[in-house]
Coordinates of N, CA and C in Angstrom, one line a residue:
X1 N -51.4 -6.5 49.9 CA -51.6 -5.5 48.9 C -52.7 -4.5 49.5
X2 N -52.5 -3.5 49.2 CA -52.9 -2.1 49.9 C -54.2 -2.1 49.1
X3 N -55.4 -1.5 49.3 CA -56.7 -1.3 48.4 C -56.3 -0.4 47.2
X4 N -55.5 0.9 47.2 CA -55.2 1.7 46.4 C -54.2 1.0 45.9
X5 N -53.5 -0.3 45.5 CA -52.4 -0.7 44.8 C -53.2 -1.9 44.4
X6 N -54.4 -2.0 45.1 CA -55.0 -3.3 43.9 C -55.7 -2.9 43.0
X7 N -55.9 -1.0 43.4 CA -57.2 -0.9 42.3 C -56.4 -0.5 41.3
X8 N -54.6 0.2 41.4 CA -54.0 0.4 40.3 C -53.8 -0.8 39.5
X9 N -53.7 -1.8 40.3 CA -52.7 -3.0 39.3 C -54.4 -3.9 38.9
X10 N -55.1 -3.1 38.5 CA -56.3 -3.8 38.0 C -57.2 -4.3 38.6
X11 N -57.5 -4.5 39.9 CA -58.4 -5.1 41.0 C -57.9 -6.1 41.8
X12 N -58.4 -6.8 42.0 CA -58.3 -7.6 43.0 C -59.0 -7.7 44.6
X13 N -58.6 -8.4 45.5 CA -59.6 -8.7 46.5 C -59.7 -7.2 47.2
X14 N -58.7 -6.2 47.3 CA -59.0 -5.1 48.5 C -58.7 -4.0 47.8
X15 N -59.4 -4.1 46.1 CA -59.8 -2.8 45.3 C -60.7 -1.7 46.0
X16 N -60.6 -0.4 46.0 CA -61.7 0.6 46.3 C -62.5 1.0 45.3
X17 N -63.9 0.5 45.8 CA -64.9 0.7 45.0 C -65.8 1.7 45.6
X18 N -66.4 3.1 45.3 CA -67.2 3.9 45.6 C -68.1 3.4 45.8
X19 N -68.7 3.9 47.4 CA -70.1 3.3 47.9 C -71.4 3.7 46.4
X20 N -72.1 2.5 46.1 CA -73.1 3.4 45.1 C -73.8 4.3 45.8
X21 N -74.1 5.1 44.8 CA -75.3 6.7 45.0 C -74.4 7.0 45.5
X22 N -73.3 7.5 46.0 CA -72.5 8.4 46.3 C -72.0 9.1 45.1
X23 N -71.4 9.2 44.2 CA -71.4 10.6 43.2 C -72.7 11.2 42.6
X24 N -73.7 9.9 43.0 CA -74.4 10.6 42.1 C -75.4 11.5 43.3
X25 N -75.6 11.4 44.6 CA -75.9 12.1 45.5 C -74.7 13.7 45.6
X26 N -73.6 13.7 45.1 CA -72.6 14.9 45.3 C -73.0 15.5 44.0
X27 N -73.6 15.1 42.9 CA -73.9 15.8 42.0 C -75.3 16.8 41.8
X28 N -75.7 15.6 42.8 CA -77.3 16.9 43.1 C -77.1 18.0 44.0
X29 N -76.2 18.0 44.9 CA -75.9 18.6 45.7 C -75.3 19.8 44.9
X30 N -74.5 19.6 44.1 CA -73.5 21.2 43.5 C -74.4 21.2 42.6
X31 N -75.4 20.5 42.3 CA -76.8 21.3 41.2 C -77.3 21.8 42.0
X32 N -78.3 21.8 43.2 CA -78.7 22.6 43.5 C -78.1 23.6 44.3
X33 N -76.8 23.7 44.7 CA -75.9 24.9 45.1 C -75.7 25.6 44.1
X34 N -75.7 25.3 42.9 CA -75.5 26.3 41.6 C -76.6 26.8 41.4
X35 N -77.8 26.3 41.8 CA -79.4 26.8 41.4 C -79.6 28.0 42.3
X36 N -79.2 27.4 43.6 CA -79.6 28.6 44.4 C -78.7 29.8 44.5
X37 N -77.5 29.6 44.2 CA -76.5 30.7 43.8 C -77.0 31.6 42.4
X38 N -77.5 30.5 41.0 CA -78.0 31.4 40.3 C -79.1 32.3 40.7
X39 N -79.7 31.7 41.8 CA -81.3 32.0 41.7 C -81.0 33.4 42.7
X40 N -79.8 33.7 43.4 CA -79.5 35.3 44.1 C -78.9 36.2 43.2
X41 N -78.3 35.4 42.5 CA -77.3 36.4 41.7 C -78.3 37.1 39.9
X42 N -78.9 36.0 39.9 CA -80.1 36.6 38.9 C -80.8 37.7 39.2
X43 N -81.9 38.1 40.4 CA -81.9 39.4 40.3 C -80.8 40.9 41.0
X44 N -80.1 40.7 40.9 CA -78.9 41.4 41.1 C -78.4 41.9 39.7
X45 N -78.1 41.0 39.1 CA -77.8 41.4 37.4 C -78.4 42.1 36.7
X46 N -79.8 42.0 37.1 CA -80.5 43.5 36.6 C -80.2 44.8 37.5
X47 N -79.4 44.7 38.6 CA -78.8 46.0 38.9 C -77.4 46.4 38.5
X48 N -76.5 45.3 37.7 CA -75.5 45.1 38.2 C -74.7 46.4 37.7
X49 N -75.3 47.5 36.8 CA -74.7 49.0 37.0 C -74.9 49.6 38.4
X50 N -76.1 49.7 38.8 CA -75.7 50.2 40.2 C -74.6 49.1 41.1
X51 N -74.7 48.4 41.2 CA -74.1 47.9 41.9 C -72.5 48.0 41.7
X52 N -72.3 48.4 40.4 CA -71.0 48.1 39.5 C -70.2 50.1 40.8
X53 N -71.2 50.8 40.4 CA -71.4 52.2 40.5 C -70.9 52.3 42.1
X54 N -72.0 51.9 43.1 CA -72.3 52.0 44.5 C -70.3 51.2 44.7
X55 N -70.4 50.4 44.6 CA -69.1 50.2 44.9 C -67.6 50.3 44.0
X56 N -67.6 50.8 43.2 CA -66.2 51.8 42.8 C -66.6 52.6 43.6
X57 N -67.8 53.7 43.5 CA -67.8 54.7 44.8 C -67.2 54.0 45.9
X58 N -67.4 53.8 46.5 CA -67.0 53.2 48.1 C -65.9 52.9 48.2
X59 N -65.3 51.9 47.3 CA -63.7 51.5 47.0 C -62.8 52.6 46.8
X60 N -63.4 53.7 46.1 CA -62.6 54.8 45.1 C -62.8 55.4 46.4
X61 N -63.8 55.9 47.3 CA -63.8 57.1 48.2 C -62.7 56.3 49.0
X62 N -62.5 55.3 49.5 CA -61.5 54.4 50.4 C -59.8 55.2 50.1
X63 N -60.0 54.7 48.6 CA -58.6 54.8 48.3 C -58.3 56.3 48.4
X64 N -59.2 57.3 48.1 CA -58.8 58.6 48.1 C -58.4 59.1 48.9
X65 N -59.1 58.5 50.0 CA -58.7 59.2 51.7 C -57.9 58.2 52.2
X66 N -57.5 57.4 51.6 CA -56.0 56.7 52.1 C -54.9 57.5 51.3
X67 N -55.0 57.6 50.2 CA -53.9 58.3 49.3 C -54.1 60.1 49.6
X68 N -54.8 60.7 50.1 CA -55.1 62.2 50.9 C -54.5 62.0 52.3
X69 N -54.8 61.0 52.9 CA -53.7 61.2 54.2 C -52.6 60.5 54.1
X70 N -52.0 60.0 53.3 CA -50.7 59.8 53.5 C -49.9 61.0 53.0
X71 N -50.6 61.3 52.1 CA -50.2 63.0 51.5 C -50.0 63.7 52.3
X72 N -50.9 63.8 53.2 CA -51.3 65.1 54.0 C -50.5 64.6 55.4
X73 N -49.6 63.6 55.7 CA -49.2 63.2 56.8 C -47.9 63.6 57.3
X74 N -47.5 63.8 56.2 CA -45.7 64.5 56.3 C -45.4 65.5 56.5
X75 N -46.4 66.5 55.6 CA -47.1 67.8 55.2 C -47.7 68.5 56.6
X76 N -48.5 67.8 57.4 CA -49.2 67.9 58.8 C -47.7 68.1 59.9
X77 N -46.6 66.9 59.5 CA -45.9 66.7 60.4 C -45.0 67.9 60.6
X78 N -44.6 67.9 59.6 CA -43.4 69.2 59.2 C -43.9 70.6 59.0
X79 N -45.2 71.1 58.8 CA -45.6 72.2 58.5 C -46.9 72.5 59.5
X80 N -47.2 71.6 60.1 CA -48.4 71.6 61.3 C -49.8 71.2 61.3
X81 N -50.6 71.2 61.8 CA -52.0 70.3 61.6 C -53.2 70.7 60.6
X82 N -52.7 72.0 60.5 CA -53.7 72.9 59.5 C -53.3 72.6 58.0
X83 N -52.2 73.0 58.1 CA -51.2 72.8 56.6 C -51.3 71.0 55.8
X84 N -51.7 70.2 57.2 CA -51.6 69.2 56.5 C -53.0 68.7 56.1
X85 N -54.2 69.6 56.8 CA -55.8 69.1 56.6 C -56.0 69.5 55.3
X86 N -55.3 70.9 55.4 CA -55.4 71.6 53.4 C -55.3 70.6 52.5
X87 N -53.9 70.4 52.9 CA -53.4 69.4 51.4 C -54.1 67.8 51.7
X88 N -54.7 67.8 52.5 CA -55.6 66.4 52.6 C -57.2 66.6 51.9
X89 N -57.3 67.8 51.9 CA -58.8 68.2 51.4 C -58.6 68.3 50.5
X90 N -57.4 69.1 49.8 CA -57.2 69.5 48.4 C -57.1 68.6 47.6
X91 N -56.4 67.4 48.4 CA -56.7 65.5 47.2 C -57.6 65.2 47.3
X92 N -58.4 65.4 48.3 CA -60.0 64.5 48.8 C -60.5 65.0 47.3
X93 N -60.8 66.3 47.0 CA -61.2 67.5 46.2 C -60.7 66.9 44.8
X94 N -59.5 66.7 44.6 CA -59.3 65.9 43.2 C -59.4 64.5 43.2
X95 N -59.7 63.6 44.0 CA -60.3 62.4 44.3 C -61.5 62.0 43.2
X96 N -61.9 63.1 44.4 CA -63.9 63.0 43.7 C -63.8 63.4 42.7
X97 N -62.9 64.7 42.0 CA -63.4 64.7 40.7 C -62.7 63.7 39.4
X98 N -61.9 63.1 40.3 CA -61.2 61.9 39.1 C -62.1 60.9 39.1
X99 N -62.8 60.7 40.5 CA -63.6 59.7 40.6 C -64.9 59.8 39.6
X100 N -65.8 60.4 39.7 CA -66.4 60.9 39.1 C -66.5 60.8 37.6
X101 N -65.1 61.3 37.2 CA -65.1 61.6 35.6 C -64.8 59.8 34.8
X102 N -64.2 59.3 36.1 CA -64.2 58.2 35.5 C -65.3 57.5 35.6
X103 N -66.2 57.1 36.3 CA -67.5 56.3 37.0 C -68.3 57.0 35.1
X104 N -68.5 58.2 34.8 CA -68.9 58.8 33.7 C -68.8 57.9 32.7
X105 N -67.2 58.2 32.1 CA -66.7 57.4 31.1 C -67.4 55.5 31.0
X106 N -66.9 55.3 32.3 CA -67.1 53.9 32.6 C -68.3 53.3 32.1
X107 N -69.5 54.2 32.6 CA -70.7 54.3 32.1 C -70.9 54.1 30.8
X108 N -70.7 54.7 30.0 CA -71.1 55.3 29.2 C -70.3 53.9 27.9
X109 N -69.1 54.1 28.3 CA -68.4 52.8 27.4 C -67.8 53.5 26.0
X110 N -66.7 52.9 25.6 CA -66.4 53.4 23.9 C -65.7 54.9 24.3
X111 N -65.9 55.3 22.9 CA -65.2 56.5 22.7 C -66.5 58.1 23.5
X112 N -67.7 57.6 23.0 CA -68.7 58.2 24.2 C -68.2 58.4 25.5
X113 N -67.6 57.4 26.1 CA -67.3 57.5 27.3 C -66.0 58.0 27.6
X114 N -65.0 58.2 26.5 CA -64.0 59.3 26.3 C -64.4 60.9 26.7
X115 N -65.8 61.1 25.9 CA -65.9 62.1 25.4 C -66.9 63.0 26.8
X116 N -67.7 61.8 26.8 CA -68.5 62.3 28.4 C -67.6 62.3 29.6
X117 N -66.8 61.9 30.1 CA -65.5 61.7 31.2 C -64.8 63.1 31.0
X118 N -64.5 63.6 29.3 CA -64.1 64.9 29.5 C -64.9 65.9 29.8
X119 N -66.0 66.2 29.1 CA -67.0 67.2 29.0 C -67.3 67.0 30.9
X120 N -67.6 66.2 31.3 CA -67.8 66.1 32.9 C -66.7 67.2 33.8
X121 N -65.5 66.6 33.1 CA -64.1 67.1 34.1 C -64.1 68.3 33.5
X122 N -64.5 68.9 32.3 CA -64.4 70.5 32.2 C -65.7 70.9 32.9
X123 N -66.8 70.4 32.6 CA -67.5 70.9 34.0 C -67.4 71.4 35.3
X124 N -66.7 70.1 35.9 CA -66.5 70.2 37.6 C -65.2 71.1 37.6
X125 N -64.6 71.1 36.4 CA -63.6 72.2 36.6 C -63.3 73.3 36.6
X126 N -65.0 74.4 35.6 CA -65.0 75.3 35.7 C -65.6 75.6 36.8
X127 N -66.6 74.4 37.5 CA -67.6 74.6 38.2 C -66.8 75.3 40.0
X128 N -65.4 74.4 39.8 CA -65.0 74.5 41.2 C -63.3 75.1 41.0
X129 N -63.6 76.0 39.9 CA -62.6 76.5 39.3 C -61.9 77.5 40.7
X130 N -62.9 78.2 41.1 CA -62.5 79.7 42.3 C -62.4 78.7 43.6
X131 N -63.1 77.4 44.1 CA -62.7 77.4 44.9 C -61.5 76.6 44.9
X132 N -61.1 75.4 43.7 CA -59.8 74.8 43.7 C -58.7 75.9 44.0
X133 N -58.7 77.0 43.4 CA -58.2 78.1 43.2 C -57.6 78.8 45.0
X134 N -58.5 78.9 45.3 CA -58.5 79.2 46.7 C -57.7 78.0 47.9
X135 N -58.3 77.1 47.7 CA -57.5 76.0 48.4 C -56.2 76.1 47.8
X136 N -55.9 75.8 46.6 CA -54.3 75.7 46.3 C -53.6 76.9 47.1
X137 N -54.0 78.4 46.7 CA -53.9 79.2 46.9 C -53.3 79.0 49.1
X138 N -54.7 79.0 49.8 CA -54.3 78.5 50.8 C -53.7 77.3 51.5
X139 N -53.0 76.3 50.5 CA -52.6 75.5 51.1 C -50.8 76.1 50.5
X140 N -50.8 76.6 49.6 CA -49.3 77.7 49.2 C -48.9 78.4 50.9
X141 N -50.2 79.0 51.2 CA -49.5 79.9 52.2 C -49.4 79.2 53.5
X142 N -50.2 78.3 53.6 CA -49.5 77.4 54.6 C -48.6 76.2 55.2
X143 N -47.6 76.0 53.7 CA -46.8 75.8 53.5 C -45.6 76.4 53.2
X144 N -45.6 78.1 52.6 CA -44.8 78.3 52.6 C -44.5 79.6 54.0
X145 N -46.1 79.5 54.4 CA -45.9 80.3 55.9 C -45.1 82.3 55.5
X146 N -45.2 82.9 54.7 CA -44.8 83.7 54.8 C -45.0 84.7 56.0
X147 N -46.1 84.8 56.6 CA -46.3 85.6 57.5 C -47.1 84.3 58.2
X148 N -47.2 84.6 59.7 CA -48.2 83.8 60.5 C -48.9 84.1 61.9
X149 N -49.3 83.5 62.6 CA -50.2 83.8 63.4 C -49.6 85.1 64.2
X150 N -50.3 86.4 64.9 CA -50.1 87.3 65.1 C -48.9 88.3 64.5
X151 N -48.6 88.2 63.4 CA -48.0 89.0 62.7 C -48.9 90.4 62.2
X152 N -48.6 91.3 62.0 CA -49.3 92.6 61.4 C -49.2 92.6 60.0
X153 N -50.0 92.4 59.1 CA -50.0 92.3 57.8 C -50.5 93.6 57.1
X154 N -50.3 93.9 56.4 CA -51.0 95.0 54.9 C -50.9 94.2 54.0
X155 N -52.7 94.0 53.0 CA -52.3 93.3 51.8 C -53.8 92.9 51.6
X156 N -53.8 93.1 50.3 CA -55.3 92.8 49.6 C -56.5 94.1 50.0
X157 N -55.8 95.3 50.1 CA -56.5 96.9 50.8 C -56.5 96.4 52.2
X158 N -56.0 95.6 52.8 CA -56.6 95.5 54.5 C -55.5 95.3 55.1
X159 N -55.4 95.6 56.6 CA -54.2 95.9 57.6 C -55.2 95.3 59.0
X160 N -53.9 94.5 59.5 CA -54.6 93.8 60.8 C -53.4 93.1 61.1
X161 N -54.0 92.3 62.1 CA -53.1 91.4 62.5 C -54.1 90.4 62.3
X162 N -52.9 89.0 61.9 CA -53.2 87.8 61.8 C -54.1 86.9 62.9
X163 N -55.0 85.9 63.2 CA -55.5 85.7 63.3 C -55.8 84.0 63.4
X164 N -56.2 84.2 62.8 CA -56.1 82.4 61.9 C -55.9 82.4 60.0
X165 N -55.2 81.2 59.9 CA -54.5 80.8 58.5 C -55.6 79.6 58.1
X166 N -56.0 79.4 57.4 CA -56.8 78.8 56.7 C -56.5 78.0 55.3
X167 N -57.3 76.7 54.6 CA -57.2 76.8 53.1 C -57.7 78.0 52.7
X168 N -59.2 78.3 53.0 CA -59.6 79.3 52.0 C -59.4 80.6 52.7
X169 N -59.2 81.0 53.8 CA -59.2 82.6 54.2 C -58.1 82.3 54.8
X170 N -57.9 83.8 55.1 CA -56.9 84.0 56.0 C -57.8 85.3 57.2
X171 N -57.9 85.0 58.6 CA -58.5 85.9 59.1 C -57.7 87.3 60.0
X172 N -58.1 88.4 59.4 CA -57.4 89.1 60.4 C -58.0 90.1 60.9
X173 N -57.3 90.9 62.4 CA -58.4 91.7 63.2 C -57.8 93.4 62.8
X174 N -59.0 93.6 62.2 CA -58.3 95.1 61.7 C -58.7 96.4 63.2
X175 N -57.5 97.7 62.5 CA -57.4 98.6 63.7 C -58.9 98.9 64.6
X176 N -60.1 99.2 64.3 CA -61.5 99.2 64.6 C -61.9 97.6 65.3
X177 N -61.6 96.7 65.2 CA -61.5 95.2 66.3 C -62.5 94.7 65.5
X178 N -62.6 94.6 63.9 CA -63.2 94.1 62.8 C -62.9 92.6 62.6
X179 N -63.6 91.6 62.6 CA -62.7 90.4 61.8 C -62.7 90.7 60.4
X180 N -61.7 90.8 59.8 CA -61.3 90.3 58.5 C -60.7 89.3 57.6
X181 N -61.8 88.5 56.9 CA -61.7 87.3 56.1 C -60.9 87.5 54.9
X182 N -59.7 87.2 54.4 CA -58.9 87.7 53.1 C -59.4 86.3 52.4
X183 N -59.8 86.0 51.2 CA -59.6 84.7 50.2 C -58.0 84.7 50.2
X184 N -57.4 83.3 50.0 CA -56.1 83.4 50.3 C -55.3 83.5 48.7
X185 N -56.3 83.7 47.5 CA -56.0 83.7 46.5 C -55.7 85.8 46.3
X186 N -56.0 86.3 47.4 CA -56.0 87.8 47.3 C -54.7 88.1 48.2
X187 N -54.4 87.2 48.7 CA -53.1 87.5 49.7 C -51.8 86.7 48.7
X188 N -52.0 85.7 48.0 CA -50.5 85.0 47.0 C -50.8 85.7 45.8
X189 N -51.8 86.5 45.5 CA -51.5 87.7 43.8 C -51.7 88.8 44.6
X190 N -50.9 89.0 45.8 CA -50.8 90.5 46.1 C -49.6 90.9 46.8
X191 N -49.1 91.8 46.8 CA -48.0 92.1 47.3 C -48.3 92.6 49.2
X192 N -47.5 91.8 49.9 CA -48.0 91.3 51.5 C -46.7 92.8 52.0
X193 N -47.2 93.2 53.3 CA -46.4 94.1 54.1 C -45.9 93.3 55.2
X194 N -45.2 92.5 55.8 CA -45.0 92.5 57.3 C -44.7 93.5 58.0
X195 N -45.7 93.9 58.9 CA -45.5 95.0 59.5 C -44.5 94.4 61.4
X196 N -43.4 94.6 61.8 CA -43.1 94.3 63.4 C -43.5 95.1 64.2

């Protein structure tokens, strides 16, 4: 008879009996592993909003610029390196501010945190109203490419040739050998010349 089939069938000569002080030596042991685990994690809990904060930040900035370049990777492929940095900033750009509005709310808790999350995102939204404005704006024209590098343009009162294409400008070199900076939101609400 096996030890484990005599201690089932009630004992006998080659039952297994636990050495004594053995459980009760494994129970001091996970008491004081729980003591000293409480005793790190205790002062931490008085940070544990920052801590809550510091890393959504970090995880949320992660995910943004993983979900910004995969965006921006097709976009880069098929339209060129500039076209795809645009549309990679321009989510970075709504990233942070979803980030943000939420981290607010989160804070805050309840329907307060409804209310501060919005009031936040009308904030950052009027706040970055001209430049979201501009980026969209130049990430339009560098995707839809109407005119491009060394073409002769009229548009927005200015005449040059092209230059560099940008999110936010478009640069071009007017008749006098001027750089001229266009915002790209003055070149897509304006009527463009291609000049050959």
């Amino acid at each position: 008879m096996t030890p484990a089939r005599g201690a089932a069938e009630g004992g006998g000569e080659g039952a297994y009996e636990p050495p004594k002080g053995e459980p009760l030596r494994a129970g001091r042991r996970s008491e004081a592993a729980f003591q000293f685990i409480q005793g790190i994690y205790a002062p931490i809990m008085d940070y544990k909003i920052d801590v809550d904060i510091l890393l959504t930040l970090f995880f949320g900035w992660q995910i943004v610029k993983a979900f910004a370049d995969v965006v921006a990777w097709p976009v880069a492929k098929k339209q060129g390196e500039a076209a795809g940095k645009a549309v990679s900033n321009l989510m970075k750009l709504l990233g942070i501010g979803v980030l943000v509005a939420a981290l607010a709310g989160a804070v805050s808790g309840g329907p307060a945190a409804a209310a501060l999350g919005g009031f936040i995102g009308l904030v950052i939204g009027f706040a970055t109203q001209q430049v979201l404005g501009q980026a969209i704006a130049g990430t339009f024209l560098l995707l839809a490419r109407p005119f491009k590098i060394g073409d002769k343009i009229v548009g927005a009162g200015q005449e040059g040739v092209v230059e560099d294409i940008s999110a936010m400008y478009t640069v071009i070199r007017d008749a006098e050998g001027n750089k001229v900076l266009i915002p790209s939101t003055k070149l897509v609400g304006d009527i463009l010349k291609i000049k050959k």
